[in-house]
Every structure is written in C-alpha cells, then in structure tokens.
C-alpha cells in the first residue's frame, strides 16, 4: 500500500466550541466493581462559553469515574442550558492522562484522587432545538483538567 | 461574567497520526426502516492499516451498523465493530461511532452504488475506541482517537486515524 495509491483525504482540522467550568460535589464511592473502583461525582453547577453558544450547566448531571490499575475512565453526562433556554445533553467519555511524574502518586492513592489531572475525552451532543441540531452531527472532543477542589475545566472542539 | 471563562491554561489540542487504513466491505444488508431511521448493515471483509507505531491487517469479522436519516441533506450514523491484527501478532478490537453529512440524496445513492465521490462533498468523521489485552499496545486502551474518513472505489472505507496527545 504505497502512499501514492492512498485516497486523498481532507487534513485533520478542528474548531473551538466552548470553554467550560463545572463545580462538583462530594463523590459517592461505589467501591470495587468488576470494571474497577467506581466513584460517582455529582455536578453542582457550571457554565460554558463559546462563539456559537453559551449558558449554564444544570444540577443533575454526574460523572462516573472508574479507576483500574493506573487508568481512570471518565464517563459524564451534563445538561447544558443555553442562554436562549434550549437544553442540550452532553456525554463526555475519556481518560485521565497520567504523566510519568504523577504515576507514583496514583499508585500511592488507590482511589485515584491525585490533586490535578489532565484528561482527553470524546464528546457526544444530543440537541433537539433547531438552532443547535448541528451539534448532533459533529465529531467533538475536549481537553481538560480536574482541579484540586474537584472543579472540572475543559475546552471543547469539533473536527472540521 | 462570561468574560472570565478563559482557556484555563489548557494547551491547544495536539494530535498524533496513528495509521491510514483501507477497509473492504461486502454488499450491504438492508434491515429497513427502524424506529430511528433506515438501518443498513455492511459486513467487513478485511483490509490493511499502516502507521509509524502500528500496522497490520483487518480481520474478516465485524460490520458497520449504519443508521441513515434520509432527506434533502442526508445524515448517517455509521457504527462499527471489527478487529485489527498487527503484523507482530496483537489482536485489537475496535469500536467506532461516526457522523456523516452529505449534501444531496443523489450523491448518497451514488456512493451506495459503489461510485467514488469527491471527499469535499461530505463530512465523514468518527470516534475510535480501541480495546486490547496485548501489553505492547495497552496505550491504545486509553487513547482518545478520531478519524477523517473517505469512501474509495467499491465502497472501500479509507481513513486516517489520529489520537489526542
């Protein structure tokens, strides 16, 4: 399969969707499940802003974080309320990135609660209001941090 | 109050190229109109993927479950499960979730009848989720990966896969 025979594909590009910050509550510890140590972290409030949308994160969402060995999967559902009242559901599915200098900290703390972590995630939107339906049809992602106080911050993008 | 919502010191996303792949598909199986669209199942026959860190063949197992919402601008939600086998013997299971938008129904019909369409006439991108037990490729289990897809001749699915650094 030489390079010359390959199909010419568009190059990878992405556009900014919004920046988001989210306050979280005390985690519920579900303990050692078959998939790993499960913690459920409730969403208290938050907000987001981008060129095409801005608004609040509603209380009621949560994140299901599963730690197995030195990997932690993040699976969250947020309810976004746009400034014009439209509700858009957001699914976040990603992984904490354990940098080498943090690895020992992870191993010491088996609950996976190191103070500050970077994560990468897939984003999947569900929107019903016409103005935001384009979000249903884009492949989106986020890069983020979980901060010491449990605050989640992320920047969201869509592939062009 | 929004003006304070900055980038939080997060750096710009950076991607690393994983591989280029060509996937051969068999004739589609039409399930018909289901609750949320028209469902086509497209069996996967095989293929070849090549990248700097990973290369190998696509095993003849798995398929694409493709839900189509047909209209003036057609939208498709292909979702696949299939298996990669690296040249050094690792087995990697792959699950994908794609979004496709194509400008006209006529173009979609041409594509389904195995004609090649200019890749600028549609948006076809996907999420990739890898699972493997092979320790040499364990890094793929936590990779957040995506693809830019195009349809080659004879419904051959071609894409470049990338992972977020």
XYZ file of C-alpha atoms in Angstrom:
325
model
C 0.000 0.000 0.000
C 2.198 2.807 -1.249
C 1.481 6.422 -0.356
C 0.715 7.203 -3.996
C -2.245 4.782 -4.061
C -3.854 6.180 -0.936
C -7.150 8.021 -1.146
C -6.656 11.773 -0.789
C -8.360 12.705 2.491
C -9.017 16.117 3.991
C -6.404 17.046 6.582
C -7.367 16.938 10.245
C -8.710 20.271 11.447
C -10.765 21.409 14.400
C -12.732 24.433 15.512
C -13.363 25.743 19.021
C -16.823 25.093 20.504
C -16.614 26.461 24.053
C -14.698 26.614 27.314
C -16.472 25.088 30.291
C -16.097 25.014 34.039
C -18.072 22.815 36.379
C -18.263 22.573 40.179
C -18.709 19.083 41.561
C -19.981 17.724 44.872
C -18.797 15.050 47.277
C -18.182 11.783 45.399
C -20.252 8.686 46.112
C -17.951 5.693 46.365
C -19.438 2.555 44.850
C -16.362 0.514 45.760
C -14.577 -2.173 43.816
C -16.784 -3.114 40.860
C -15.809 -5.607 38.098
C -14.661 -2.635 35.993
C -12.613 -1.068 38.781
C -13.121 1.371 41.631
C -16.221 3.369 40.817
C -16.806 6.888 42.060
C -19.884 8.870 41.120
C -19.342 12.605 41.251
C -22.402 14.865 41.114
C -22.475 18.066 39.095
C -23.435 21.097 41.191
C -23.308 23.935 38.688
C -21.200 25.360 35.935
C -21.059 27.453 32.828
C -19.658 27.461 29.344
C -18.992 29.999 26.656
C -18.135 29.889 23.000
C -18.774 31.890 19.876
C -21.905 29.948 18.886
C -23.241 29.009 22.313
C -23.062 29.886 25.964
C -25.012 29.074 29.060
C -25.178 27.173 32.332
C -24.643 23.571 33.351
C -27.693 22.338 35.229
C -27.566 20.477 38.511
C -28.406 16.799 37.982
C -25.560 15.617 35.822
C -22.806 13.429 37.165
C -19.566 11.726 36.285
C -18.944 8.000 36.646
C -15.196 7.609 37.120
C -13.719 4.129 37.113
C -10.151 3.537 38.238
C -8.497 0.273 37.339
C -4.770 -0.052 37.988
C -3.267 3.222 36.854
C -6.015 4.098 34.382
C -9.127 6.113 35.089
C -12.060 6.305 32.708
C -14.326 9.346 32.891
C -17.926 8.958 31.803
C -20.058 12.019 32.438
C -23.436 13.356 31.495
C -24.011 17.096 31.654
C -27.203 19.004 30.910
C -26.351 22.254 29.168
C -28.869 25.061 29.292
C -28.209 27.631 26.599
C -28.767 31.331 27.187
C -31.860 31.113 24.947
C -33.310 28.321 27.089
C -32.513 25.349 24.833
C -31.387 22.191 26.610
C -28.583 20.136 25.098
C -27.353 16.880 26.592
C -23.615 16.286 26.607
C -21.905 12.935 27.061
C -18.209 13.035 27.959
C -16.210 9.833 27.602
C -12.485 9.974 28.167
C -9.383 9.044 30.100
C -7.203 10.717 32.643
C -3.669 11.134 31.374
C -1.170 10.051 33.943
C 2.075 11.792 33.187
C 5.173 9.952 34.328
C 5.876 12.288 37.240
C 2.364 11.659 38.551
C 2.447 7.867 38.236
C 3.844 7.226 41.715
C 1.195 9.485 43.221
C -1.519 7.414 41.525
C -0.139 4.170 42.833
C 0.021 5.523 46.395
C -3.537 6.763 46.255
C -5.561 3.744 45.163
C -8.771 5.739 44.925
C -7.240 7.717 42.115
C -7.587 11.080 43.780
C -4.400 12.868 42.800
C -4.936 16.550 43.033
C -4.762 17.656 39.449
C -5.149 15.671 36.300
C -5.295 16.289 32.625
C -7.821 14.382 30.550
C -8.785 13.859 26.916
C -12.346 12.968 26.007
C -14.838 12.207 23.285
C -17.898 14.488 23.346
C -21.326 13.473 22.112
C -24.141 16.016 21.962
C -27.886 15.437 21.751
C -29.855 18.509 20.729
C -33.484 18.875 19.715
C -33.795 22.615 19.184
C -33.197 23.531 15.553
C -30.557 26.110 16.376
C -28.289 23.509 17.989
C -29.026 20.425 15.895
C -25.746 20.783 14.058
C -24.138 19.555 17.285
C -25.763 16.143 16.682
C -23.736 15.737 13.518
C -20.214 16.705 14.523
C -17.399 14.657 15.962
C -16.306 16.608 19.030
C -13.690 16.283 21.742
C -12.306 18.003 24.815
C -9.046 18.533 26.620
C -9.440 19.271 30.317
C -8.250 19.264 33.889
C -9.733 18.070 37.154
C -8.589 20.513 39.802
C -7.788 20.033 43.481
C -11.179 21.283 44.617
C -12.968 18.906 42.219
C -13.650 21.619 39.686
C -13.630 20.377 36.102
C -12.403 22.716 33.383
C -12.311 21.843 29.713
C -12.003 23.280 26.234
C -14.312 21.695 23.658
C -13.676 21.432 19.916
C -15.306 19.857 16.860
C -13.481 18.208 13.983
C -13.822 20.208 10.789
C -19.420 37.254 33.904
C -18.569 35.093 30.904
C -15.566 37.165 30.030
C -13.620 35.343 32.726
C -14.164 31.960 31.044
C -10.733 31.630 29.518
C -8.803 28.587 28.356
C -7.871 27.714 31.986
C -4.244 27.433 30.995
C -5.008 24.340 28.917
C -2.844 23.954 25.868
C -4.129 23.659 22.310
C -5.079 20.083 21.367
C -2.343 18.158 19.618
C -2.834 15.039 17.572
C -0.560 12.198 16.618
C -1.193 10.210 13.441
C -1.925 6.540 14.209
C -2.465 4.883 10.840
C -4.000 5.010 7.384
C -6.392 2.171 6.637
C -8.429 0.807 3.754
C -11.326 -1.431 4.760
C -13.065 -3.693 2.231
C -16.782 -4.176 2.681
C -19.256 -6.758 1.384
C -22.664 -5.955 -0.109
C -24.919 -4.251 2.378
C -27.805 -5.920 4.156
C -30.856 -3.692 4.466
C -32.764 -4.100 7.716
C -35.246 -1.471 6.583
C -36.946 1.361 8.386
C -36.387 1.022 12.111
C -37.513 3.310 14.922
C -34.875 5.974 14.366
C -34.020 5.784 10.673
C -33.127 3.352 7.924
C -30.708 0.635 9.030
C -28.097 -0.840 6.692
C -25.566 -3.401 7.871
C -22.326 -3.565 5.932
C -20.123 -6.603 6.650
C -16.372 -6.065 6.853
C -14.192 -8.331 4.744
C -10.662 -7.205 5.523
C -8.049 -4.584 4.801
C -4.682 -3.193 5.702
C -3.615 -0.426 8.121
C -0.235 1.265 8.302
C 1.269 3.804 10.655
C 4.580 4.615 12.312
C 3.847 2.664 15.521
C 1.205 0.208 14.373
C 0.497 -1.763 11.216
C -1.294 -4.916 10.222
C -4.444 -6.360 8.700
C -8.172 -6.062 9.289
C -9.666 -9.445 10.188
C -12.679 -10.712 8.200
C -15.080 -10.228 11.092
C -17.352 -7.416 12.184
C -19.600 -4.965 10.424
C -20.889 -1.445 10.209
C -24.367 -0.770 11.606
C -25.332 2.280 9.633
C -28.419 4.257 10.613
C -29.441 6.691 7.892
C -31.705 9.723 8.165
C -32.596 10.496 4.588
C -33.663 13.937 3.471
C -32.574 16.925 1.451
C -29.322 16.776 3.390
C -28.787 13.203 4.447
C -27.223 12.352 7.776
C -25.740 8.981 8.603
C -24.593 7.409 11.837
C -22.297 4.526 10.995
C -21.166 2.464 13.988
C -18.740 -0.402 13.544
C -17.133 -3.221 15.456
C -14.217 -5.066 13.927
C -10.789 -6.468 14.667
C -7.246 -5.382 13.856
C -4.357 -7.838 13.866
C -0.924 -6.223 13.975
C 1.961 -7.633 11.959
C 3.566 -8.626 15.279
C 0.516 -10.645 16.299
C -1.524 -8.432 18.642
C -5.314 -8.576 18.415
C -7.077 -5.242 18.875
C -10.840 -4.818 18.992
C -12.168 -1.580 17.556
C -15.490 0.158 18.128
C -16.307 3.296 16.156
C -19.045 5.907 16.154
C -19.200 8.144 13.104
C -21.138 11.113 11.791
C -21.636 11.667 8.107
C -23.380 14.500 6.307
C -23.727 14.524 2.567
C -25.030 17.423 0.547
C -27.549 15.613 -1.653
C -29.506 12.366 -1.659
C -28.302 11.794 -5.226
C -24.689 11.726 -4.061
C -25.566 9.302 -1.277
C -27.243 6.980 -3.776
C -24.157 7.130 -5.987
C -21.984 6.255 -3.003
C -24.136 3.270 -2.055
C -23.900 2.033 -5.639
C -20.129 1.993 -5.128
C -19.176 5.126 -7.036
C -16.394 7.299 -5.699
C -17.457 10.810 -4.615
C -15.165 13.795 -4.091
C -14.353 13.778 -0.335
C -15.102 17.516 -0.134
C -18.786 16.783 -0.870
C -19.383 15.200 2.508
C -18.328 15.322 6.181
C -17.353 11.895 7.468
C -15.538 11.751 10.816
C -15.527 9.294 13.679
C -14.690 8.466 17.274
C -12.429 5.412 17.714
C -12.341 3.218 20.817
C -9.660 0.521 20.983
C -9.537 -2.474 23.334
C -6.631 -4.886 23.602
C -5.092 -7.221 26.143
C -1.704 -7.110 24.473
C 0.645 -5.163 26.738
C 2.638 -3.821 23.777
C -0.442 -1.894 22.665
C -2.021 -1.183 26.074
C -1.591 2.540 25.343
C -4.407 2.176 22.796
C -6.913 1.284 25.547
C -6.786 4.831 26.875
C -6.286 6.571 23.546
C -8.885 9.195 22.665
C -8.835 8.772 18.920
C -10.623 10.072 15.843
C -10.620 9.606 12.097
C -11.086 11.583 8.902
C -12.845 9.215 6.515
C -13.355 8.997 2.784
C -15.044 6.423 0.580
C -12.822 4.962 -2.094
C -13.846 2.865 -5.094
C -16.194 -0.056 -4.458
C -17.331 1.190 -1.033
C -13.809 0.849 0.303
C -13.656 2.825 3.554
C -10.393 4.768 3.831
C -9.367 6.834 6.806
C -6.526 8.463 8.692
C -6.717 7.744 12.430
C -5.284 10.184 14.963
C -5.045 10.231 18.757
C -5.049 13.201 21.093
C -1.676 13.651 22.780
